[in-house]
Amino acid sequence: MRGVEIPKAGGGVRQLGIATVVDRLVQQAILQVLDPILDPTFSDASFGFRPGRSAHQALRRAQHYVGVEKHTIVVDIDLEKFFDRVNHDILLARLARHVGDTRVLGIVRRFLEAGMMTDGVCVRRAEGTPQGGPLSPLLANLLLDDLDKELERRGHRFRRYADDCNIYVRSHAAGERVMASVTKFLEETLKLRVNREKSAVAHVREREFFGYRLLGGGRLTVAPKSWERMKERLRAITRRNRSAAVERIIAELNSFLTGWILYFRLAECKTRLAGIDEWIRHKLRCCRLKQLKRRGAMIRYLTARGVNRTHAIMTASSGKGWWRLSQTPAVQQAMTIARLTTAGLVNLTERYLLLRGSETAGCDSACPVV
C-alpha cells in the first residue's frame, strides 16, 4: 500500500492509502458481498458512503430538526483523524456480529494491518482503516453505527455523515450535557478521540454544514468560507497572465461552475449569484484585453464587434488599468452578455433558478422521511 498525502480544504493534510490493483479487486469483491448484509442494519440517520443517500438528504434532515422541531442548538462533534485511529479489535468484533466466516475476518484484518509505503519506508499499522480503499467507508459506518444506535436509544435528533456527527437540541445547557456524555462514549467505548478544538456546542448559524450555513428558521445559505474558496478557484482560472484562449477559459469555468451550483442548489443565494455572474464577465473581458495588449490590436478587436471607431480609439488610448478598462461601455458593447452566452458561458443565476425549480418539484420523492 502506498501512502499519499493530499491537502484538506480547512488546512492540513489527509493521509490516503492507495492499495495495489489486486488488493483493490479483492476488497471490492468483499464489499459487494458485505454491503447488502451490513447496510440495511445501519441507522436511518447515517448518510455518508451509503447507496441512495447523499449530503443533500443529510441537510434536509437538519432543516427539519431546526425549522420544524425548533432544535436550534447543535452539538457538532469532530473526530480527530478518525480513519487513522480506528481500533482494529473493536472494528473486527463489530464485523463478527454479522459475518461468521473466520476466513473473511482474517482477510479484512490483513488489509487493516497492511504496511504503508511512505518515502520509501514501509510502516506497519497497528490502528486505522486507510482512506482510499473500497472497504474503508463501509467499515467506518460499521464502527460508528454503535454511536448511532446509542443516540437513537437516548432519543436524540441527529444526523451523521461518515465521521461528521451533529446532534440537535433546544438549549445550550442540554448541548453541553450531550457533548460530555457522547465524548465519553466515543473515547471509552469505541476508543476514538474527539477533537475538542473543532468540536463545539453552538447555535446552528455559527457552524458550517457541508459548506452550507443553516439559519434559525431552517433556511440554508452558502457558508462564507465556501464563497471564498469559490472565488479563489475562479481567480485561478481567469488570472490575467494566462495565455489560454478565452474559449478554453470559458470551458474551464463551465466545468467548475456547473458542479458548484449543482451542489449548492439548496442554498438561498440568488442575489449573491447575480453579483458573481457580473464579476465573472468582467474577469473574462479583462483577460481578453490583456491578451490583446497593443493599442492597434485592441482597436481592431473593438471595431470588429460593432464599437464606433472613435470610441474604440479613445478606449484603447486610455491610461486605465485592465480591470477598469473592462468596465467601459466600449468593451462591454464588444463583449456583451449575449455574446458571452453564445460563446458557452454558464449563467449561474439562470442555472440556479432552473435547479431550484426541479428541486422543489422533486423534493417529496428525493427527501428522506424524517
Short mmCIF file of C-alpha atoms in Angstrom, two decimals:
data_model
loop_
_atom_site.label_atom_id
_atom_site.label_comp_id
_atom_site.label_asym_id
_atom_site.label_seq_id
_atom_site.Cartn_x
_atom_site.Cartn_y
_atom_site.Cartn_z
CA MET A 1 0.00 0.00 0.00
CA ARG A 2 1.34 3.43 -0.93
CA GLY A 3 0.81 6.38 1.40
CA VAL A 4 -0.20 9.67 -0.22
CA GLU A 5 -0.95 12.98 1.49
CA ILE A 6 -3.45 15.41 -0.02
CA PRO A 7 -4.31 18.94 1.24
CA LYS A 8 -7.54 19.44 3.18
CA ALA A 9 -9.86 22.36 2.43
CA GLY A 10 -9.67 23.58 6.01
CA GLY A 11 -5.88 23.29 6.19
CA GLY A 12 -3.54 20.42 6.98
CA VAL A 13 -3.25 17.18 5.03
CA ARG A 14 -5.21 13.94 4.73
CA GLN A 15 -3.40 10.59 4.61
CA LEU A 16 -4.59 8.23 1.88
CA GLY A 17 -3.61 4.61 1.44
CA ILE A 18 -3.53 3.56 -2.22
CA ALA A 19 -3.86 -0.22 -2.41
CA THR A 20 -2.40 -2.35 -5.19
CA VAL A 21 -4.64 -3.42 -8.08
CA VAL A 22 -5.02 -6.96 -6.74
CA ASP A 23 -5.85 -5.71 -3.23
CA ARG A 24 -8.43 -3.31 -4.60
CA LEU A 25 -10.00 -6.11 -6.61
CA VAL A 26 -10.28 -8.37 -3.56
CA GLN A 27 -11.60 -5.53 -1.37
CA GLN A 28 -14.22 -4.66 -3.98
CA ALA A 29 -15.33 -8.31 -4.14
CA ILE A 30 -15.71 -8.44 -0.35
CA LEU A 31 -17.53 -5.09 -0.39
CA GLN A 32 -20.10 -6.35 -2.90
CA VAL A 33 -20.92 -9.24 -0.56
CA LEU A 34 -20.84 -7.34 2.76
CA ASP A 35 -22.65 -4.15 1.72
CA PRO A 36 -26.09 -5.78 1.18
CA ILE A 37 -25.67 -7.51 4.56
CA LEU A 38 -24.49 -4.54 6.63
CA ASP A 39 -26.16 -1.51 5.05
CA PRO A 40 -29.77 -2.46 5.99
CA THR A 41 -28.71 -2.66 9.63
CA PHE A 42 -27.36 0.90 9.72
CA SER A 43 -29.24 3.82 11.25
CA ASP A 44 -31.63 5.90 9.14
CA ALA A 45 -29.73 8.98 10.38
CA SER A 46 -26.49 7.84 8.70
CA PHE A 47 -25.98 9.34 5.23
CA GLY A 48 -22.29 9.02 4.33
CA PHE A 49 -20.98 6.45 1.83
CA ARG A 50 -24.31 4.67 1.53
CA PRO A 51 -26.16 3.82 -1.71
CA GLY A 52 -29.10 6.12 -2.41
CA ARG A 53 -28.05 8.64 0.24
CA SER A 54 -26.32 12.00 -0.07
CA ALA A 55 -25.16 15.12 1.75
CA HIS A 56 -28.27 16.92 0.48
CA GLN A 57 -30.50 14.43 2.27
CA ALA A 58 -28.49 14.98 5.46
CA LEU A 59 -29.02 18.73 5.07
CA ARG A 60 -32.77 18.22 4.57
CA ARG A 61 -32.84 16.21 7.79
CA ALA A 62 -31.05 19.04 9.62
CA GLN A 63 -33.50 21.58 8.15
CA HIS A 64 -36.39 19.58 9.58
CA TYR A 65 -34.88 19.45 13.07
CA VAL A 66 -34.14 23.18 13.06
CA GLY A 67 -37.05 24.65 11.11
CA VAL A 68 -39.89 22.35 12.16
CA GLU A 69 -38.88 20.94 15.55
CA LYS A 70 -37.02 24.11 16.64
CA HIS A 71 -33.87 22.34 17.80
CA THR A 72 -31.59 25.28 17.00
CA ILE A 73 -28.56 24.33 19.13
CA VAL A 74 -26.15 21.89 17.52
CA VAL A 75 -23.62 19.62 19.19
CA ASP A 76 -21.01 19.49 16.43
CA ILE A 77 -18.64 16.57 17.09
CA ASP A 78 -15.37 16.29 15.17
CA LEU A 79 -13.37 13.08 15.46
CA GLU A 80 -9.62 13.61 15.38
CA LYS A 81 -8.03 11.67 12.48
CA PHE A 82 -10.85 9.14 12.63
CA PHE A 83 -9.69 6.90 9.78
CA ASP A 84 -6.18 6.77 11.26
CA ARG A 85 -7.31 5.87 14.80
CA VAL A 86 -9.84 3.05 14.30
CA ASN A 87 -9.14 0.23 16.77
CA HIS A 88 -8.78 -3.00 14.76
CA ASP A 89 -10.00 -5.32 17.52
CA ILE A 90 -13.15 -3.29 18.19
CA LEU A 91 -13.91 -2.99 14.47
CA LEU A 92 -13.46 -6.71 13.80
CA ALA A 93 -15.61 -7.54 16.83
CA ARG A 94 -18.41 -5.48 15.26
CA LEU A 95 -17.88 -7.21 11.92
CA ALA A 96 -18.01 -10.64 13.59
CA ARG A 97 -21.57 -9.86 14.72
CA HIS A 98 -22.65 -10.12 11.07
CA VAL A 99 -20.00 -12.37 9.48
CA GLY A 100 -19.33 -15.86 10.81
CA ASP A 101 -16.68 -16.85 8.28
CA THR A 102 -13.32 -16.50 10.03
CA ARG A 103 -11.52 -16.55 6.67
CA VAL A 104 -13.24 -13.28 5.67
CA LEU A 105 -12.42 -11.75 9.04
CA GLY A 106 -8.78 -12.79 8.60
CA ILE A 107 -8.58 -11.19 5.15
CA VAL A 108 -10.09 -7.95 6.45
CA ARG A 109 -7.60 -7.89 9.32
CA ARG A 110 -4.72 -8.33 6.88
CA PHE A 111 -5.97 -5.35 4.88
CA LEU A 112 -6.21 -3.25 8.04
CA GLU A 113 -2.70 -4.19 9.18
CA ALA A 114 -1.04 -3.94 5.76
CA GLY A 115 2.10 -1.82 5.81
CA MET A 116 2.06 1.61 4.16
CA MET A 117 4.95 2.70 1.98
CA THR A 118 5.88 6.30 2.83
CA ASP A 119 9.05 7.93 1.47
CA GLY A 120 10.47 4.53 0.63
CA VAL A 121 9.87 3.11 4.12
CA CYS A 122 7.18 0.52 4.86
CA VAL A 123 5.40 1.44 8.11
CA ARG A 124 3.33 -1.19 9.92
CA ARG A 125 -0.15 -0.15 11.01
CA ALA A 126 -1.44 -1.00 14.48
CA GLU A 127 -4.64 1.02 14.12
CA GLY A 128 -6.72 2.80 11.47
CA THR A 129 -8.52 1.89 8.26
CA PRO A 130 -6.73 3.72 5.43
CA GLN A 131 -8.79 6.07 3.28
CA GLY A 132 -8.59 5.19 -0.37
CA GLY A 133 -9.57 1.52 -0.15
CA PRO A 134 -13.03 0.30 -1.26
CA LEU A 135 -13.76 -1.30 2.13
CA SER A 136 -12.86 1.66 4.35
CA PRO A 137 -16.16 3.62 4.09
CA LEU A 138 -18.25 0.53 4.91
CA LEU A 139 -16.04 -0.38 7.86
CA ALA A 140 -16.20 3.22 9.14
CA ASN A 141 -20.01 3.14 9.06
CA LEU A 142 -19.99 -0.24 10.79
CA LEU A 143 -17.93 1.07 13.70
CA LEU A 144 -19.85 4.33 14.08
CA ASP A 145 -23.19 2.54 13.87
CA ASP A 146 -22.69 1.83 17.58
CA LEU A 147 -22.72 5.60 18.12
CA ASP A 148 -25.90 5.92 16.02
CA LYS A 149 -27.67 3.20 17.98
CA GLU A 150 -26.66 4.81 21.27
CA LEU A 151 -28.01 8.20 20.16
CA GLU A 152 -31.24 6.57 18.99
CA ARG A 153 -31.57 4.80 22.35
CA ARG A 154 -31.30 8.16 24.08
CA GLY A 155 -33.92 9.70 21.77
CA HIS A 156 -31.66 12.37 20.23
CA ARG A 157 -32.28 14.20 16.95
CA PHE A 158 -29.08 13.74 14.97
CA ARG A 159 -27.57 13.05 11.59
CA ARG A 160 -24.20 11.57 10.74
CA TYR A 161 -22.19 11.71 7.54
CA ALA A 162 -19.10 9.48 7.84
CA ASP A 163 -17.19 10.85 10.86
CA ASP A 164 -19.14 14.14 10.90
CA CYS A 165 -21.89 13.91 13.55
CA ASN A 166 -24.34 16.65 14.55
CA ILE A 167 -26.86 16.34 17.40
CA TYR A 168 -29.68 18.91 17.63
CA VAL A 169 -31.05 20.11 20.98
CA ARG A 170 -33.10 23.07 22.21
CA SER A 171 -30.78 24.65 24.78
CA HIS A 172 -27.10 25.30 25.26
CA ALA A 173 -27.13 23.56 28.66
CA ALA A 174 -28.59 20.41 27.10
CA GLY A 175 -25.96 20.60 24.39
CA GLU A 176 -23.13 20.71 26.92
CA ARG A 177 -24.52 17.65 28.70
CA VAL A 178 -24.85 15.76 25.41
CA MET A 179 -21.33 16.76 24.36
CA ALA A 180 -19.85 15.43 27.62
CA SER A 181 -21.74 12.12 27.54
CA VAL A 182 -21.17 11.41 23.84
CA THR A 183 -17.48 12.28 24.13
CA LYS A 184 -17.20 9.80 26.99
CA PHE A 185 -18.93 7.09 24.93
CA LEU A 186 -16.69 7.66 21.90
CA GLU A 187 -13.44 7.70 23.85
CA GLU A 188 -14.15 4.92 26.34
CA THR A 189 -16.31 2.52 24.32
CA LEU A 190 -15.08 3.00 20.73
CA LYS A 191 -11.55 4.19 21.65
CA LEU A 192 -11.81 7.18 19.33
CA ARG A 193 -10.55 10.68 20.06
CA VAL A 194 -12.77 13.79 19.92
CA ASN A 195 -11.07 16.92 18.61
CA ARG A 196 -12.02 19.40 21.32
CA GLU A 197 -10.71 22.39 19.37
CA LYS A 198 -13.01 21.77 16.39
CA SER A 199 -15.99 20.34 18.28
CA ALA A 200 -18.47 22.81 19.75
CA VAL A 201 -21.93 23.44 21.15
CA ALA A 202 -23.37 26.47 19.35
CA HIS A 203 -26.35 27.92 17.53
CA VAL A 204 -26.68 26.36 14.09
CA ARG A 205 -25.96 29.66 12.32
CA GLU A 206 -22.47 29.70 13.87
CA ARG A 207 -21.42 26.34 12.37
CA GLU A 208 -20.72 25.12 8.83
CA PHE A 209 -22.53 22.08 7.41
CA PHE A 210 -21.02 20.55 4.23
CA GLY A 211 -20.10 24.04 3.01
CA TYR A 212 -23.56 25.41 3.88
CA ARG A 213 -24.74 27.57 6.75
CA LEU A 214 -28.04 26.68 8.43
CA LEU A 215 -30.10 29.57 9.79
CA GLY A 216 -32.51 29.51 12.72
CA GLY A 217 -35.63 29.11 10.60
CA GLY A 218 -34.22 26.10 8.78
CA ARG A 219 -33.11 28.08 5.72
CA LEU A 220 -29.82 27.24 4.03
CA THR A 221 -27.20 29.67 2.76
CA VAL A 222 -23.68 29.22 1.41
CA ALA A 223 -21.07 29.45 4.18
CA PRO A 224 -18.60 32.37 3.91
CA LYS A 225 -15.62 30.01 3.56
CA SER A 226 -17.34 28.32 0.61
CA TRP A 227 -17.74 31.67 -1.14
CA GLU A 228 -14.05 32.41 -0.58
CA ARG A 229 -12.95 29.01 -1.92
CA MET A 230 -15.17 29.53 -4.96
CA LYS A 231 -13.71 32.95 -5.73
CA GLU A 232 -10.15 31.68 -5.25
CA ARG A 233 -10.84 28.99 -7.84
CA LEU A 234 -12.39 31.49 -10.24
CA ARG A 235 -9.41 33.83 -9.85
CA ALA A 236 -7.05 30.96 -10.66
CA ILE A 237 -8.98 30.08 -13.83
CA THR A 238 -9.28 33.70 -15.04
CA ARG A 239 -5.89 35.07 -13.99
CA ARG A 240 -4.70 37.71 -16.43
CA ASN A 241 -1.25 36.26 -17.10
CA ARG A 242 -2.72 33.08 -18.64
CA SER A 243 -2.03 32.53 -22.31
CA ALA A 244 -5.09 30.31 -22.79
CA ALA A 245 -7.75 31.33 -25.30
CA VAL A 246 -11.00 32.76 -23.93
CA GLU A 247 -12.86 29.69 -25.25
CA ARG A 248 -10.68 27.41 -23.13
CA ILE A 249 -11.11 29.63 -20.06
CA ILE A 250 -14.90 29.54 -20.54
CA ALA A 251 -14.81 25.74 -20.81
CA GLU A 252 -12.88 25.51 -17.51
CA LEU A 253 -15.27 27.96 -15.86
CA ASN A 254 -18.27 25.96 -17.03
CA SER A 255 -16.82 22.72 -15.71
CA PHE A 256 -16.30 24.23 -12.25
CA LEU A 257 -19.45 26.36 -12.06
CA THR A 258 -21.79 23.58 -13.19
CA GLY A 259 -20.60 21.28 -10.43
CA TRP A 260 -20.56 24.07 -7.84
CA ILE A 261 -24.13 25.22 -8.44
CA LEU A 262 -25.39 21.64 -8.62
CA TYR A 263 -24.05 21.06 -5.10
CA PHE A 264 -25.14 24.42 -3.62
CA ARG A 265 -28.58 24.49 -5.24
CA LEU A 266 -30.28 24.12 -1.84
CA ALA A 267 -28.94 27.46 -0.61
CA GLU A 268 -30.78 30.78 -0.84
CA CYS A 269 -28.21 32.81 -2.78
CA LYS A 270 -29.86 34.25 -5.89
CA THR A 271 -28.75 37.85 -5.24
CA ARG A 272 -25.17 36.84 -4.49
CA LEU A 273 -25.01 34.70 -7.64
CA ALA A 274 -26.09 37.62 -9.81
CA GLY A 275 -23.08 39.53 -8.48
CA ILE A 276 -20.79 36.56 -9.17
CA ASP A 277 -22.09 36.34 -12.76
CA GLU A 278 -21.25 40.01 -13.29
CA TRP A 279 -17.82 39.60 -11.70
CA ILE A 280 -17.01 36.62 -13.96
CA ARG A 281 -17.96 38.60 -17.07
CA HIS A 282 -15.66 41.42 -16.00
CA LYS A 283 -12.86 38.91 -15.42
CA LEU A 284 -13.29 37.47 -18.92
CA ARG A 285 -13.30 40.92 -20.52
CA CYS A 286 -10.19 41.78 -18.53
CA CYS A 287 -8.45 38.57 -19.69
CA ARG A 288 -9.28 39.27 -23.33
CA LEU A 289 -7.99 42.85 -23.17
CA LYS A 290 -4.77 41.73 -21.52
CA GLN A 291 -4.25 39.20 -24.32
CA LEU A 292 -4.69 41.91 -26.97
CA LYS A 293 -2.00 44.06 -25.25
CA ARG A 294 -1.29 46.52 -28.08
CA ARG A 295 -3.38 49.58 -28.89
CA GLY A 296 -3.83 48.67 -32.57
CA ALA A 297 -4.99 45.13 -31.79
CA MET A 298 -7.48 46.47 -29.27
CA ILE A 299 -8.90 48.99 -31.76
CA ARG A 300 -9.35 46.29 -34.41
CA TYR A 301 -10.98 43.96 -31.89
CA LEU A 302 -13.47 46.57 -30.69
CA THR A 303 -14.42 47.89 -34.13
CA ALA A 304 -14.88 44.35 -35.49
CA ARG A 305 -17.54 43.88 -32.81
CA GLY A 306 -19.55 46.98 -33.67
CA VAL A 307 -17.90 49.63 -31.50
CA ASN A 308 -17.69 53.11 -33.06
CA ARG A 309 -14.10 53.66 -34.22
CA THR A 310 -13.77 56.92 -32.31
CA HIS A 311 -14.90 55.23 -29.10
CA ALA A 312 -12.59 52.30 -29.82
CA ILE A 313 -9.58 54.62 -30.22
CA MET A 314 -10.46 56.52 -27.05
CA THR A 315 -10.80 53.30 -25.09
CA ALA A 316 -7.57 51.78 -26.43
CA SER A 317 -5.69 55.02 -25.72
CA SER A 318 -6.97 55.24 -22.15
CA GLY A 319 -4.47 55.01 -19.34
CA LYS A 320 -6.84 52.97 -17.19
CA GLY A 321 -5.79 49.60 -15.83
CA TRP A 322 -7.14 46.37 -17.31
CA TRP A 323 -9.85 45.93 -14.68
CA ARG A 324 -11.23 49.47 -15.04
CA LEU A 325 -10.92 49.24 -18.81
CA SER A 326 -13.02 46.07 -18.84
CA GLN A 327 -15.91 48.06 -17.36
CA THR A 328 -16.01 50.75 -20.03
CA PRO A 329 -19.06 50.96 -22.34
CA ALA A 330 -16.99 50.13 -25.44
CA VAL A 331 -15.60 46.90 -24.01
CA GLN A 332 -19.00 45.87 -22.63
CA GLN A 333 -20.52 46.51 -26.07
CA ALA A 334 -17.86 44.33 -27.71
CA MET A 335 -18.30 41.51 -25.17
CA THR A 336 -21.98 41.66 -24.27
CA ILE A 337 -23.75 39.18 -22.04
CA ALA A 338 -25.41 37.72 -25.12
CA ARG A 339 -22.07 37.18 -26.87
CA LEU A 340 -20.53 35.53 -23.81
CA THR A 341 -23.59 33.31 -23.52
CA THR A 342 -23.28 32.40 -27.20
CA ALA A 343 -19.65 31.53 -26.53
CA GLY A 344 -20.97 29.00 -23.98
CA LEU A 345 -20.50 30.76 -20.62
CA VAL A 346 -22.80 29.31 -17.94
CA ASN A 347 -25.13 31.82 -16.32
CA LEU A 348 -25.10 30.86 -12.64
CA THR A 349 -28.32 32.67 -11.77
CA GLU A 350 -30.33 31.03 -14.57
CA ARG A 351 -28.89 27.59 -13.80
CA TYR A 352 -29.63 28.09 -10.10
CA LEU A 353 -33.28 29.01 -10.73
CA LEU A 354 -33.68 26.02 -13.05
CA LEU A 355 -32.21 23.65 -10.45
CA ARG A 356 -34.28 25.18 -7.65
CA GLY A 357 -37.43 24.62 -9.69
CA SER A 358 -36.61 20.97 -10.29
CA GLU A 359 -35.51 20.54 -6.63
CA THR A 360 -38.85 21.91 -5.40
CA ALA A 361 -40.80 19.72 -7.80
CA GLY A 362 -38.94 16.56 -6.79
CA CYS A 363 -38.39 17.28 -3.10
CA ASP A 364 -41.16 14.97 -1.88
CA SER A 365 -39.57 11.95 -3.56
CA ALA A 366 -35.92 12.94 -3.06
CA CYS A 367 -36.00 13.78 0.64
CA PRO A 368 -35.81 11.05 3.28
CA VAL A 369 -38.66 10.51 5.68
CA VAL A 370 -37.98 12.33 8.98
#
